[in-house]
Amino acid sequence: MSTRRAWPKAILFDLDDTLWPIAPVILQAEEALFAWLRQHAPRVAERFTVDSLRQARLELLARKPEFQLDLGKLRRAGLLAAFEAAGEDADKVEHAMAQFFAARNAVVPYDDVLPGLLRLKNRVLVGSITNGNADLRTIGLAHHFKVSVAAPELGVAKPDAAIFLAACQELGVAPEDAVYVGDDVLLDVQGAQRAGLRAVWMNRTGSTRHLEHAVVPDAIVRDFDELLDWLKGEHDDARA
């Protein structure tokens, strides 16, 4: 019989692909950006395509891996290079980035997310840790999180222990009193465990990737309902 323990003091979440699907949003945001380029920076749109701009960003990232800490800066640098190559007014780049970010933040949370966050917020401190540039205020979810730590602002990215420890420090909890929930086996689960947190793998797709990397999550769940079931099953219910 497993030993039940006290509820964690904090639960921290990854954002992209944990709380909402991100790949289709990024694709749509890139299409929206390119539509804006056709109208407002036609020289760039004539010289490049969505795919060639993406390839140029990947090549830039390979040359300057420090951009991995802030993909927004990477995209801005890629656009600046494209504008210069096309002889377009570089002052328009910030307007282009505004178009991209507006579309990038038009995410739709999975159906279980809002009810799940509401069920958690009266029991534990809730926070987020992301390597991305999602804007929780723009998305409309900021009020659900006590703290939100992002790699572009901190200058450190998952799986580095420092980003997990920074979030715990902001919440005023010890790592062992926190649980981290994310979709990436290495960045989220392994990273959080190495920082001293327990880690739950939000495996919405039925992947077996953890077996490939010999990572053993503290729990594997498909959605917030299963996360809540695990919390109730493994922990003393004194906070009910």
Tab-separated table of C-alpha atoms in Angstrom:
chain	number	residue	atom	x	y	z
A	1	MET	CA	0.000	0.000	0.000
A	2	SER	CA	1.470	3.359	-1.050
A	3	THR	CA	2.052	6.034	1.570
A	4	ARG	CA	-0.181	9.040	1.142
A	5	ARG	CA	1.429	12.429	1.500
A	6	ALA	CA	0.305	16.016	1.979
A	7	TRP	CA	-0.995	17.883	-1.025
A	8	PRO	CA	1.710	19.855	-2.848
A	9	LYS	CA	1.838	23.525	-1.978
A	10	ALA	CA	2.185	24.525	-5.629
A	11	ILE	CA	1.479	23.152	-9.075
A	12	LEU	CA	3.309	24.674	-12.006
A	13	PHE	CA	2.368	24.212	-15.644
A	14	ASP	CA	4.037	24.340	-18.993
A	15	LEU	CA	1.927	26.299	-21.496
A	16	ASP	CA	2.275	25.363	-25.182
A	17	ASP	CA	0.967	21.845	-25.937
A	18	THR	CA	0.091	21.365	-22.260
A	19	LEU	CA	-2.718	23.894	-21.918
A	20	TRP	CA	-3.414	24.382	-25.641
A	21	PRO	CA	-2.201	23.010	-28.985
A	22	ILE	CA	0.443	25.308	-30.446
A	23	ALA	CA	1.551	23.964	-33.857
A	24	PRO	CA	-1.620	24.981	-35.763
A	25	VAL	CA	-1.571	28.375	-34.051
A	26	ILE	CA	2.021	29.059	-35.136
A	27	LEU	CA	1.229	28.007	-38.701
A	28	GLN	CA	-1.784	30.316	-38.778
A	29	ALA	CA	0.251	33.148	-37.251
A	30	GLU	CA	2.925	32.762	-39.924
A	31	GLU	CA	0.281	32.860	-42.642
A	32	ALA	CA	-1.253	35.983	-41.071
A	33	LEU	CA	2.183	37.596	-40.929
A	34	PHE	CA	2.857	36.793	-44.573
A	35	ALA	CA	-0.518	38.207	-45.601
A	36	TRP	CA	0.497	41.412	-43.811
A	37	LEU	CA	3.833	41.401	-45.658
A	38	ARG	CA	2.077	41.117	-49.016
A	39	GLN	CA	0.145	44.284	-48.260
A	40	HIS	CA	2.663	46.358	-46.319
A	41	ALA	CA	6.095	45.013	-47.323
A	42	PRO	CA	5.580	43.634	-50.848
A	43	ARG	CA	9.286	43.440	-51.672
A	44	VAL	CA	9.755	40.927	-48.863
A	45	ALA	CA	6.699	38.927	-49.914
A	46	GLU	CA	7.967	38.817	-53.517
A	47	ARG	CA	11.429	37.594	-52.530
A	48	PHE	CA	10.504	35.120	-49.790
A	49	THR	CA	7.844	32.569	-48.905
A	50	VAL	CA	6.615	31.377	-45.517
A	51	ASP	CA	8.827	28.314	-45.942
A	52	SER	CA	11.947	30.185	-47.004
A	53	LEU	CA	11.595	32.614	-44.093
A	54	ARG	CA	11.290	29.619	-41.765
A	55	GLN	CA	14.376	27.968	-43.279
A	56	ALA	CA	16.349	31.186	-42.914
A	57	ARG	CA	15.385	31.331	-39.230
A	58	LEU	CA	16.567	27.760	-38.707
A	59	GLU	CA	19.888	28.587	-40.337
A	60	LEU	CA	20.219	31.691	-38.173
A	61	LEU	CA	19.463	29.639	-35.066
A	62	ALA	CA	22.146	27.110	-36.051
A	63	ARG	CA	24.664	29.948	-36.295
A	64	LYS	CA	23.483	31.661	-33.123
A	65	PRO	CA	22.033	29.061	-30.723
A	66	GLU	CA	21.603	31.732	-28.043
A	67	PHE	CA	18.398	32.680	-29.876
A	68	GLN	CA	16.873	29.468	-28.475
A	69	LEU	CA	16.243	31.449	-25.281
A	70	ASP	CA	13.946	33.872	-27.109
A	71	LEU	CA	12.296	32.698	-30.311
A	72	GLY	CA	10.612	36.076	-30.630
A	73	LYS	CA	14.034	37.710	-30.967
A	74	LEU	CA	14.958	35.026	-33.486
A	75	ARG	CA	11.889	35.804	-35.587
A	76	ARG	CA	12.563	39.551	-35.358
A	77	ALA	CA	16.199	39.065	-36.428
A	78	GLY	CA	15.072	36.870	-39.317
A	79	LEU	CA	12.615	39.494	-40.489
A	80	LEU	CA	15.227	42.246	-40.236
A	81	ALA	CA	17.558	40.214	-42.438
A	82	ALA	CA	14.762	39.558	-44.939
A	83	PHE	CA	13.752	43.228	-45.047
A	84	GLU	CA	17.347	44.266	-45.633
A	85	ALA	CA	17.832	41.655	-48.359
A	86	ALA	CA	14.661	42.809	-50.114
A	87	GLY	CA	15.445	46.519	-49.744
A	88	GLU	CA	12.331	47.060	-47.645
A	89	ASP	CA	11.909	49.635	-44.878
A	90	ALA	CA	13.168	47.939	-41.695
A	91	ASP	CA	11.053	50.259	-39.562
A	92	LYS	CA	8.071	48.097	-40.554
A	93	VAL	CA	9.473	45.038	-38.771
A	94	GLU	CA	7.949	45.954	-35.406
A	95	HIS	CA	4.525	46.272	-37.041
A	96	ALA	CA	5.039	42.844	-38.618
A	97	MET	CA	5.984	41.361	-35.244
A	98	ALA	CA	2.846	42.864	-33.679
A	99	GLN	CA	0.783	41.079	-36.304
A	100	PHE	CA	2.529	37.801	-35.592
A	101	PHE	CA	2.214	37.994	-31.814
A	102	ALA	CA	-1.472	38.893	-32.001
A	103	ALA	CA	-2.106	35.723	-33.999
A	104	ARG	CA	0.356	33.647	-31.965
A	105	ASN	CA	-1.574	34.411	-28.793
A	106	ALA	CA	-4.939	33.491	-30.314
A	107	VAL	CA	-4.742	30.082	-28.671
A	108	VAL	CA	-7.722	27.965	-27.645
A	109	PRO	CA	-7.205	26.032	-24.396
A	110	TYR	CA	-8.127	22.370	-24.306
A	111	ASP	CA	-11.651	21.897	-22.945
A	112	ASP	CA	-10.413	20.526	-19.610
A	113	VAL	CA	-8.028	23.399	-18.842
A	114	LEU	CA	-10.271	26.178	-17.494
A	115	PRO	CA	-12.400	23.882	-15.304
A	116	GLY	CA	-9.208	22.228	-14.075
A	117	LEU	CA	-7.495	25.496	-13.188
A	118	LEU	CA	-10.581	26.649	-11.316
A	119	ARG	CA	-10.644	23.415	-9.309
A	120	LEU	CA	-6.966	23.778	-8.415
A	121	LYS	CA	-6.658	27.451	-7.548
A	122	ASN	CA	-8.488	27.177	-4.207
A	123	ARG	CA	-6.286	24.292	-3.077
A	124	VAL	CA	-2.756	25.129	-4.224
A	125	LEU	CA	-0.642	27.939	-5.578
A	126	VAL	CA	-0.711	27.782	-9.378
A	127	GLY	CA	2.114	29.001	-11.604
A	128	SER	CA	3.562	28.557	-15.061
A	129	ILE	CA	6.983	28.051	-16.585
A	130	THR	CA	7.532	28.352	-20.327
A	131	ASN	CA	10.347	28.501	-22.834
A	132	GLY	CA	8.002	30.233	-25.261
A	133	ASN	CA	6.572	33.721	-25.617
A	134	ALA	CA	2.893	33.153	-24.935
A	135	ASP	CA	1.365	36.223	-23.283
A	136	LEU	CA	-1.060	35.043	-20.608
A	137	ARG	CA	-2.561	38.523	-20.285
A	138	THR	CA	-3.357	38.687	-23.992
A	139	ILE	CA	-4.672	35.128	-23.899
A	140	GLY	CA	-6.850	35.999	-20.912
A	141	LEU	CA	-5.529	33.446	-18.443
A	142	ALA	CA	-3.065	35.509	-16.392
A	143	HIS	CA	-5.421	35.751	-13.413
A	144	HIS	CA	-5.264	31.977	-12.952
A	145	PHE	CA	-1.531	32.026	-12.189
A	146	LYS	CA	0.190	33.361	-9.093
A	147	VAL	CA	3.522	33.553	-10.949
A	148	SER	CA	4.523	33.108	-14.573
A	149	VAL	CA	8.176	32.557	-15.412
A	150	ALA	CA	9.332	32.734	-19.042
A	151	ALA	CA	12.745	31.868	-20.435
A	152	PRO	CA	13.023	35.009	-22.616
A	153	GLU	CA	12.677	37.197	-19.515
A	154	LEU	CA	14.736	35.075	-17.124
A	155	GLY	CA	17.522	34.312	-19.583
A	156	VAL	CA	17.457	30.618	-18.672
A	157	ALA	CA	15.386	27.914	-20.343
A	158	LYS	CA	14.085	24.464	-19.486
A	159	PRO	CA	15.512	21.942	-18.766
A	160	ASP	CA	17.942	24.087	-16.732
A	161	ALA	CA	17.123	23.681	-13.050
A	162	ALA	CA	17.414	27.436	-12.527
A	163	ILE	CA	14.099	28.218	-14.233
A	164	PHE	CA	12.201	25.728	-12.065
A	165	LEU	CA	13.909	26.988	-8.915
A	166	ALA	CA	13.150	30.604	-9.851
A	167	ALA	CA	9.439	29.818	-10.065
A	168	CYS	CA	9.487	28.003	-6.726
A	169	GLN	CA	11.298	30.935	-5.143
A	170	GLU	CA	8.732	33.395	-6.492
A	171	LEU	CA	5.957	31.250	-5.019
A	172	GLY	CA	7.806	30.869	-1.734
A	173	VAL	CA	7.777	27.058	-1.802
A	174	ALA	CA	10.516	24.457	-1.647
A	175	PRO	CA	11.016	22.401	-4.829
A	176	GLU	CA	9.966	19.217	-3.032
A	177	ASP	CA	6.619	20.866	-2.233
A	178	ALA	CA	5.885	21.615	-5.897
A	179	VAL	CA	4.636	19.546	-8.819
A	180	TYR	CA	5.393	20.456	-12.419
A	181	VAL	CA	3.102	19.431	-15.277
A	182	GLY	CA	4.238	19.470	-18.889
A	183	ASP	CA	4.062	17.693	-22.224
A	184	ASP	CA	7.788	17.339	-22.973
A	185	VAL	CA	9.495	14.307	-21.431
A	186	LEU	CA	12.968	15.856	-21.382
A	187	LEU	CA	12.386	19.593	-20.993
A	188	ASP	CA	9.486	19.299	-18.558
A	189	VAL	CA	9.582	15.974	-16.743
A	190	GLN	CA	13.291	15.266	-16.573
A	191	GLY	CA	14.130	18.956	-16.108
A	192	ALA	CA	11.725	19.394	-13.203
A	193	GLN	CA	12.786	16.168	-11.487
A	194	ARG	CA	16.450	17.133	-11.677
A	195	ALA	CA	15.528	20.451	-10.026
A	196	GLY	CA	13.919	18.578	-7.125
A	197	LEU	CA	10.258	18.903	-8.105
A	198	ARG	CA	7.906	16.057	-8.787
A	199	ALA	CA	6.866	15.964	-12.421
A	200	VAL	CA	3.667	14.877	-14.134
A	201	TRP	CA	3.738	14.130	-17.838
A	202	MET	CA	0.686	15.581	-19.595
A	203	ASN	CA	0.562	12.995	-22.366
A	204	ARG	CA	-2.494	13.967	-24.398
A	205	THR	CA	-1.413	11.951	-27.465
A	206	GLY	CA	-0.682	8.524	-25.973
A	207	SER	CA	3.029	8.812	-26.759
A	208	THR	CA	5.551	6.305	-25.368
A	209	ARG	CA	8.498	8.707	-25.671
A	210	HIS	CA	9.365	8.388	-21.980
A	211	LEU	CA	10.393	4.783	-22.600
A	212	GLU	CA	12.909	5.870	-25.246
A	213	HIS	CA	14.636	8.204	-22.793
A	214	ALA	CA	14.270	6.086	-19.637
A	215	VAL	CA	12.386	8.921	-17.941
A	216	VAL	CA	10.013	7.883	-15.166
A	217	PRO	CA	7.402	10.580	-14.520
A	218	ASP	CA	5.817	10.727	-11.086
A	219	ALA	CA	2.531	10.363	-12.946
A	220	ILE	CA	1.274	10.215	-16.520
A	221	VAL	CA	-2.085	11.860	-17.228
A	222	ARG	CA	-4.112	12.615	-20.347
A	223	ASP	CA	-5.897	15.724	-19.066
A	224	PHE	CA	-6.778	17.787	-16.007
A	225	ASP	CA	-9.375	15.255	-14.874
A	226	GLU	CA	-6.711	12.572	-14.590
A	227	LEU	CA	-4.338	15.062	-12.942
A	228	LEU	CA	-6.949	15.793	-10.277
A	229	ASP	CA	-7.610	12.076	-9.833
A	230	TRP	CA	-3.894	11.460	-9.291
A	231	LEU	CA	-3.625	14.300	-6.788
A	232	LYS	CA	-6.597	12.971	-4.833
A	233	GLY	CA	-5.413	9.381	-5.006
A	234	GLU	CA	-1.847	10.034	-3.912
A	235	HIS	CA	-2.367	12.764	-1.356
A	236	ASP	CA	-4.094	13.333	1.929
A	237	ASP	CA	-7.402	15.120	1.305
A	238	ALA	CA	-7.132	17.459	4.289
A	239	ARG	CA	-7.472	20.512	2.038
A	240	ALA	CA	-10.790	19.464	0.578
